[in-house]
């Protein structure tokens, strides 16, 4: 990581704490990025929703 050990241990207890922080941040980003509003839509609304999605 190209930082001093004391700097690392100032922020994290060990490499497992760093891993947990990275996983938590990634999962939080992912959960904020997904849209589950379609779960309550009617079939007609789902079709309209899908038509508005960007093409892959």
PDB file of N, CA and C in Angstrom:
ATOM      1  N   UNK A   1       0.821  -1.194   0.000  1.00  0.00           N
ATOM      2  CA  UNK A   1       0.000   0.000   0.000  1.00  0.00           C
ATOM      3  C   UNK A   1       0.864   1.255   0.000  1.00  0.00           C
ATOM      4  N   UNK A   2       2.145   1.072   0.167  1.00  0.00           N
ATOM      5  CA  UNK A   2       3.092   2.194   0.134  1.00  0.00           C
ATOM      6  C   UNK A   2       2.797   3.242   1.203  1.00  0.00           C
ATOM      7  N   UNK A   3       2.383   2.778   2.391  1.00  0.00           N
ATOM      8  CA  UNK A   3       2.251   3.667   3.539  1.00  0.00           C
ATOM      9  C   UNK A   3       2.983   3.025   4.707  1.00  0.00           C
ATOM     10  N   UNK A   4       3.304   3.832   5.678  1.00  0.00           N
ATOM     11  CA  UNK A   4       3.996   3.351   6.861  1.00  0.00           C
ATOM     12  C   UNK A   4       3.067   2.443   7.666  1.00  0.00           C
ATOM     13  N   UNK A   5       3.634   1.420   8.307  1.00  0.00           N
ATOM     14  CA  UNK A   5       2.825   0.507   9.119  1.00  0.00           C
ATOM     15  C   UNK A   5       2.067   1.253  10.209  1.00  0.00           C
ATOM     16  N   UNK A   6       2.711   2.217  10.820  1.00  0.00           N
ATOM     17  CA  UNK A   6       2.038   2.944  11.900  1.00  0.00           C
ATOM     18  C   UNK A   6       0.827   3.712  11.376  1.00  0.00           C
ATOM     19  N   UNK A   7       0.905   4.207  10.156  1.00  0.00           N
ATOM     20  CA  UNK A   7      -0.238   4.888   9.555  1.00  0.00           C
ATOM     21  C   UNK A   7      -1.373   3.907   9.327  1.00  0.00           C
ATOM     22  N   UNK A   8      -1.040   2.734   8.805  1.00  0.00           N
ATOM     23  CA  UNK A   8      -2.056   1.707   8.573  1.00  0.00           C
ATOM     24  C   UNK A   8      -2.747   1.336   9.877  1.00  0.00           C
ATOM     25  N   UNK A   9      -1.968   1.056  10.903  1.00  0.00           N
ATOM     26  CA  UNK A   9      -2.541   0.608  12.172  1.00  0.00           C
ATOM     27  C   UNK A   9      -3.236   1.732  12.935  1.00  0.00           C
ATOM     28  N   UNK A  10      -3.004   2.957  12.528  1.00  0.00           N
ATOM     29  CA  UNK A  10      -3.749   4.075  13.100  1.00  0.00           C
ATOM     30  C   UNK A  10      -5.221   3.988  12.675  1.00  0.00           C
ATOM     31  N   UNK A  11      -5.454   3.529  11.452  1.00  0.00           N
ATOM     32  CA  UNK A  11      -6.806   3.468  10.898  1.00  0.00           C
ATOM     33  C   UNK A  11      -7.461   2.086  10.998  1.00  0.00           C
ATOM     34  N   UNK A  12      -6.669   1.038  10.998  1.00  0.00           N
ATOM     35  CA  UNK A  12      -7.195  -0.327  10.999  1.00  0.00           C
ATOM     36  C   UNK A  12      -6.481  -1.171  12.041  1.00  0.00           C
ATOM     37  N   UNK A  13      -7.227  -2.067  12.672  1.00  0.00           N
ATOM     38  CA  UNK A  13      -6.635  -2.946  13.678  1.00  0.00           C
ATOM     39  C   UNK A  13      -5.703  -3.972  13.029  1.00  0.00           C
ATOM     40  N   UNK A  14      -6.120  -4.459  11.845  1.00  0.00           N
ATOM     41  CA  UNK A  14      -5.313  -5.438  11.117  1.00  0.00           C
ATOM     42  C   UNK A  14      -5.831  -5.514   9.681  1.00  0.00           C
ATOM     43  N   UNK A  15      -5.261  -6.420   8.884  1.00  0.00           N
ATOM     44  CA  UNK A  15      -5.673  -6.517   7.484  1.00  0.00           C
ATOM     45  C   UNK A  15      -7.112  -7.000   7.359  1.00  0.00           C
ATOM     46  N   UNK A  16      -7.604  -7.711   8.350  1.00  0.00           N
ATOM     47  CA  UNK A  16      -8.986  -8.187   8.310  1.00  0.00           C
ATOM     48  C   UNK A  16      -9.964  -7.030   8.533  1.00  0.00           C
ATOM     49  N   UNK A  17      -9.579  -6.068   9.333  1.00  0.00           N
ATOM     50  CA  UNK A  17     -10.410  -4.878   9.527  1.00  0.00           C
ATOM     51  C   UNK A  17     -10.470  -4.064   8.240  1.00  0.00           C
ATOM     52  N   UNK A  18      -9.360  -3.978   7.536  1.00  0.00           N
ATOM     53  CA  UNK A  18      -9.345  -3.298   6.241  1.00  0.00           C
ATOM     54  C   UNK A  18     -10.261  -4.025   5.262  1.00  0.00           C
ATOM     55  N   UNK A  19     -10.154  -5.345   5.218  1.00  0.00           N
ATOM     56  CA  UNK A  19     -11.009  -6.136   4.334  1.00  0.00           C
ATOM     57  C   UNK A  19     -12.477  -5.907   4.659  1.00  0.00           C
ATOM     58  N   UNK A  20     -12.830  -5.929   5.929  1.00  0.00           N
ATOM     59  CA  UNK A  20     -14.217  -5.719   6.338  1.00  0.00           C
ATOM     60  C   UNK A  20     -14.706  -4.329   5.921  1.00  0.00           C
ATOM     61  N   UNK A  21     -13.863  -3.335   6.059  1.00  0.00           N
ATOM     62  CA  UNK A  21     -14.212  -1.974   5.664  1.00  0.00           C
ATOM     63  C   UNK A  21     -14.455  -1.898   4.161  1.00  0.00           C
ATOM     64  N   UNK A  22     -13.585  -2.526   3.383  1.00  0.00           N
ATOM     65  CA  UNK A  22     -13.739  -2.513   1.931  1.00  0.00           C
ATOM     66  C   UNK A  22     -15.006  -3.258   1.498  1.00  0.00           C
ATOM     67  N   UNK A  23     -15.268  -4.387   2.112  1.00  0.00           N
ATOM     68  CA  UNK A  23     -16.482  -5.151   1.777  1.00  0.00           C
ATOM     69  C   UNK A  23     -17.723  -4.363   2.148  1.00  0.00           C
ATOM     70  N   UNK A  24     -17.738  -3.771   3.334  1.00  0.00           N
ATOM     71  CA  UNK A  24     -18.893  -2.977   3.764  1.00  0.00           C
ATOM     72  C   UNK A  24     -19.138  -1.807   2.813  1.00  0.00           C
ATOM     73  N   UNK A  25     -18.076  -1.117   2.418  1.00  0.00           N
ATOM     74  CA  UNK A  25     -18.217   0.026   1.515  1.00  0.00           C
ATOM     75  C   UNK A  25     -18.727  -0.420   0.152  1.00  0.00           C
ATOM     76  N   UNK A  26     -18.228  -1.541  -0.338  1.00  0.00           N
ATOM     77  CA  UNK A  26     -18.660  -2.052  -1.635  1.00  0.00           C
ATOM     78  C   UNK A  26     -20.123  -2.472  -1.598  1.00  0.00           C
ATOM     79  N   UNK A  27     -20.528  -3.176  -0.553  1.00  0.00           N
ATOM     80  CA  UNK A  27     -21.920  -3.593  -0.431  1.00  0.00           C
ATOM     81  C   UNK A  27     -22.854  -2.393  -0.272  1.00  0.00           C
ATOM     82  N   UNK A  28     -22.414  -1.396   0.461  1.00  0.00           N
ATOM     83  CA  UNK A  28     -23.228  -0.184   0.625  1.00  0.00           C
ATOM     84  C   UNK A  28     -23.394   0.519  -0.718  1.00  0.00           C
ATOM     85  N   UNK A  29     -22.304   0.645  -1.482  1.00  0.00           N
ATOM     86  CA  UNK A  29     -22.369   1.260  -2.805  1.00  0.00           C
ATOM     87  C   UNK A  29     -23.317   0.477  -3.702  1.00  0.00           C
ATOM     88  N   UNK A  30     -23.194  -0.852  -3.683  1.00  0.00           N
ATOM     89  CA  UNK A  30     -24.044  -1.698  -4.511  1.00  0.00           C
ATOM     90  C   UNK A  30     -25.515  -1.551  -4.125  1.00  0.00           C
ATOM     91  N   UNK A  31     -25.802  -1.591  -2.836  1.00  0.00           N
ATOM     92  CA  UNK A  31     -27.193  -1.489  -2.397  1.00  0.00           C
ATOM     93  C   UNK A  31     -27.789  -0.126  -2.719  1.00  0.00           C
ATOM     94  N   UNK A  32     -26.969   0.909  -2.747  1.00  0.00           N
ATOM     95  CA  UNK A  32     -27.447   2.236  -3.121  1.00  0.00           C
ATOM     96  C   UNK A  32     -27.632   2.364  -4.631  1.00  0.00           C
ATOM     97  N   UNK A  33     -27.010   1.464  -5.388  1.00  0.00           N
ATOM     98  CA  UNK A  33     -27.038   1.548  -6.846  1.00  0.00           C
ATOM     99  C   UNK A  33     -28.172   0.756  -7.479  1.00  0.00           C
ATOM    100  N   UNK A  34     -28.745  -0.180  -6.750  1.00  0.00           N
ATOM    101  CA  UNK A  34     -29.786  -1.006  -7.361  1.00  0.00           C
ATOM    102  C   UNK A  34     -31.162  -0.389  -7.141  1.00  0.00           C
ATOM    103  N   UNK A  35     -32.041  -0.664  -8.066  1.00  0.00           N
ATOM    104  CA  UNK A  35     -33.402  -0.133  -8.012  1.00  0.00           C
ATOM    105  C   UNK A  35     -34.363  -1.308  -7.904  1.00  0.00           C
ATOM    106  N   UNK A  36     -35.028  -1.431  -6.785  1.00  0.00           N
ATOM    107  CA  UNK A  36     -35.965  -2.538  -6.579  1.00  0.00           C
ATOM    108  C   UNK A  36     -37.416  -2.068  -6.653  1.00  0.00           C
ATOM    109  N   UNK A  37     -37.629  -0.860  -7.112  1.00  0.00           N
ATOM    110  CA  UNK A  37     -38.992  -0.330  -7.189  1.00  0.00           C
ATOM    111  C   UNK A  37     -39.862  -1.133  -8.148  1.00  0.00           C
ATOM    112  N   UNK A  38     -39.240  -1.822  -9.104  1.00  0.00           N
ATOM    113  CA  UNK A  38     -40.005  -2.610 -10.072  1.00  0.00           C
ATOM    114  C   UNK A  38     -40.728  -3.792  -9.427  1.00  0.00           C
ATOM    115  N   UNK A  39     -40.365  -4.159  -8.217  1.00  0.00           N
ATOM    116  CA  UNK A  39     -40.991  -5.310  -7.567  1.00  0.00           C
ATOM    117  C   UNK A  39     -42.473  -5.097  -7.294  1.00  0.00           C
ATOM    118  N   UNK A  40     -42.896  -3.862  -7.210  1.00  0.00           N
ATOM    119  CA  UNK A  40     -44.298  -3.566  -6.910  1.00  0.00           C
ATOM    120  C   UNK A  40     -45.082  -3.124  -8.137  1.00  0.00           C
ATOM    121  N   UNK A  41     -44.482  -3.192  -9.320  1.00  0.00           N
ATOM    122  CA  UNK A  41     -45.139  -2.726 -10.534  1.00  0.00           C
ATOM    123  C   UNK A  41     -46.060  -3.791 -11.122  1.00  0.00           C
ATOM    124  N   UNK A  42     -47.047  -3.316 -11.840  1.00  0.00           N
ATOM    125  CA  UNK A  42     -47.927  -4.211 -12.586  1.00  0.00           C
ATOM    126  C   UNK A  42     -47.206  -4.652 -13.855  1.00  0.00           C
ATOM    127  N   UNK A  43     -47.675  -5.702 -14.524  1.00  0.00           N
ATOM    128  CA  UNK A  43     -47.018  -6.120 -15.771  1.00  0.00           C
ATOM    129  C   UNK A  43     -46.911  -5.009 -16.814  1.00  0.00           C
ATOM    130  N   UNK A  44     -47.926  -4.194 -16.959  1.00  0.00           N
ATOM    131  CA  UNK A  44     -47.870  -3.083 -17.920  1.00  0.00           C
ATOM    132  C   UNK A  44     -46.805  -2.060 -17.502  1.00  0.00           C
ATOM    133  N   UNK A  45     -46.728  -1.790 -16.215  1.00  0.00           N
ATOM    134  CA  UNK A  45     -45.726  -0.838 -15.718  1.00  0.00           C
ATOM    135  C   UNK A  45     -44.316  -1.404 -15.873  1.00  0.00           C
ATOM    136  N   UNK A  46     -44.184  -2.710 -15.731  1.00  0.00           N
ATOM    137  CA  UNK A  46     -42.874  -3.344 -15.914  1.00  0.00           C
ATOM    138  C   UNK A  46     -42.410  -3.174 -17.345  1.00  0.00           C
ATOM    139  N   UNK A  47     -43.313  -3.338 -18.296  1.00  0.00           N
ATOM    140  CA  UNK A  47     -42.936  -3.179 -19.699  1.00  0.00           C
ATOM    141  C   UNK A  47     -42.466  -1.752 -19.961  1.00  0.00           C
ATOM    142  N   UNK A  48     -43.181  -0.780 -19.431  1.00  0.00           N
ATOM    143  CA  UNK A  48     -42.775   0.626 -19.589  1.00  0.00           C
ATOM    144  C   UNK A  48     -41.431   0.873 -18.923  1.00  0.00           C
ATOM    145  N   UNK A  49     -41.243   0.297 -17.746  1.00  0.00           N
ATOM    146  CA  UNK A  49     -39.982   0.419 -17.014  1.00  0.00           C
ATOM    147  C   UNK A  49     -38.832  -0.130 -17.832  1.00  0.00           C
ATOM    148  N   UNK A  50     -39.023  -1.321 -18.400  1.00  0.00           N
ATOM    149  CA  UNK A  50     -37.973  -1.966 -19.179  1.00  0.00           C
ATOM    150  C   UNK A  50     -37.649  -1.185 -20.449  1.00  0.00           C
ATOM    151  N   UNK A  51     -38.652  -0.565 -21.048  1.00  0.00           N
ATOM    152  CA  UNK A  51     -38.423   0.228 -22.254  1.00  0.00           C
ATOM    153  C   UNK A  51     -37.549   1.444 -21.973  1.00  0.00           C
ATOM    154  N   UNK A  52     -37.598   1.938 -20.750  1.00  0.00           N
ATOM    155  CA  UNK A  52     -36.807   3.115 -20.361  1.00  0.00           C
ATOM    156  C   UNK A  52     -35.373   2.779 -19.967  1.00  0.00           C
ATOM    157  N   UNK A  53     -35.086   1.494 -19.783  1.00  0.00           N
ATOM    158  CA  UNK A  53     -33.733   1.095 -19.396  1.00  0.00           C
ATOM    159  C   UNK A  53     -32.751   1.336 -20.538  1.00  0.00           C
ATOM    160  N   UNK A  54     -31.536   1.745 -20.216  1.00  0.00           N
ATOM    161  CA  UNK A  54     -30.542   1.947 -21.280  1.00  0.00           C
ATOM    162  C   UNK A  54     -30.177   0.622 -21.956  1.00  0.00           C
ATOM    163  N   UNK A  55     -29.893   0.709 -23.226  1.00  0.00           N
ATOM    164  CA  UNK A  55     -29.500  -0.497 -23.976  1.00  0.00           C
ATOM    165  C   UNK A  55     -28.111  -0.940 -23.534  1.00  0.00           C
ATOM    166  N   UNK A  56     -27.927  -2.242 -23.464  1.00  0.00           N
ATOM    167  CA  UNK A  56     -26.643  -2.783 -23.013  1.00  0.00           C
ATOM    168  C   UNK A  56     -25.637  -2.809 -24.127  1.00  0.00           C
TER     169      UNK A  56
END
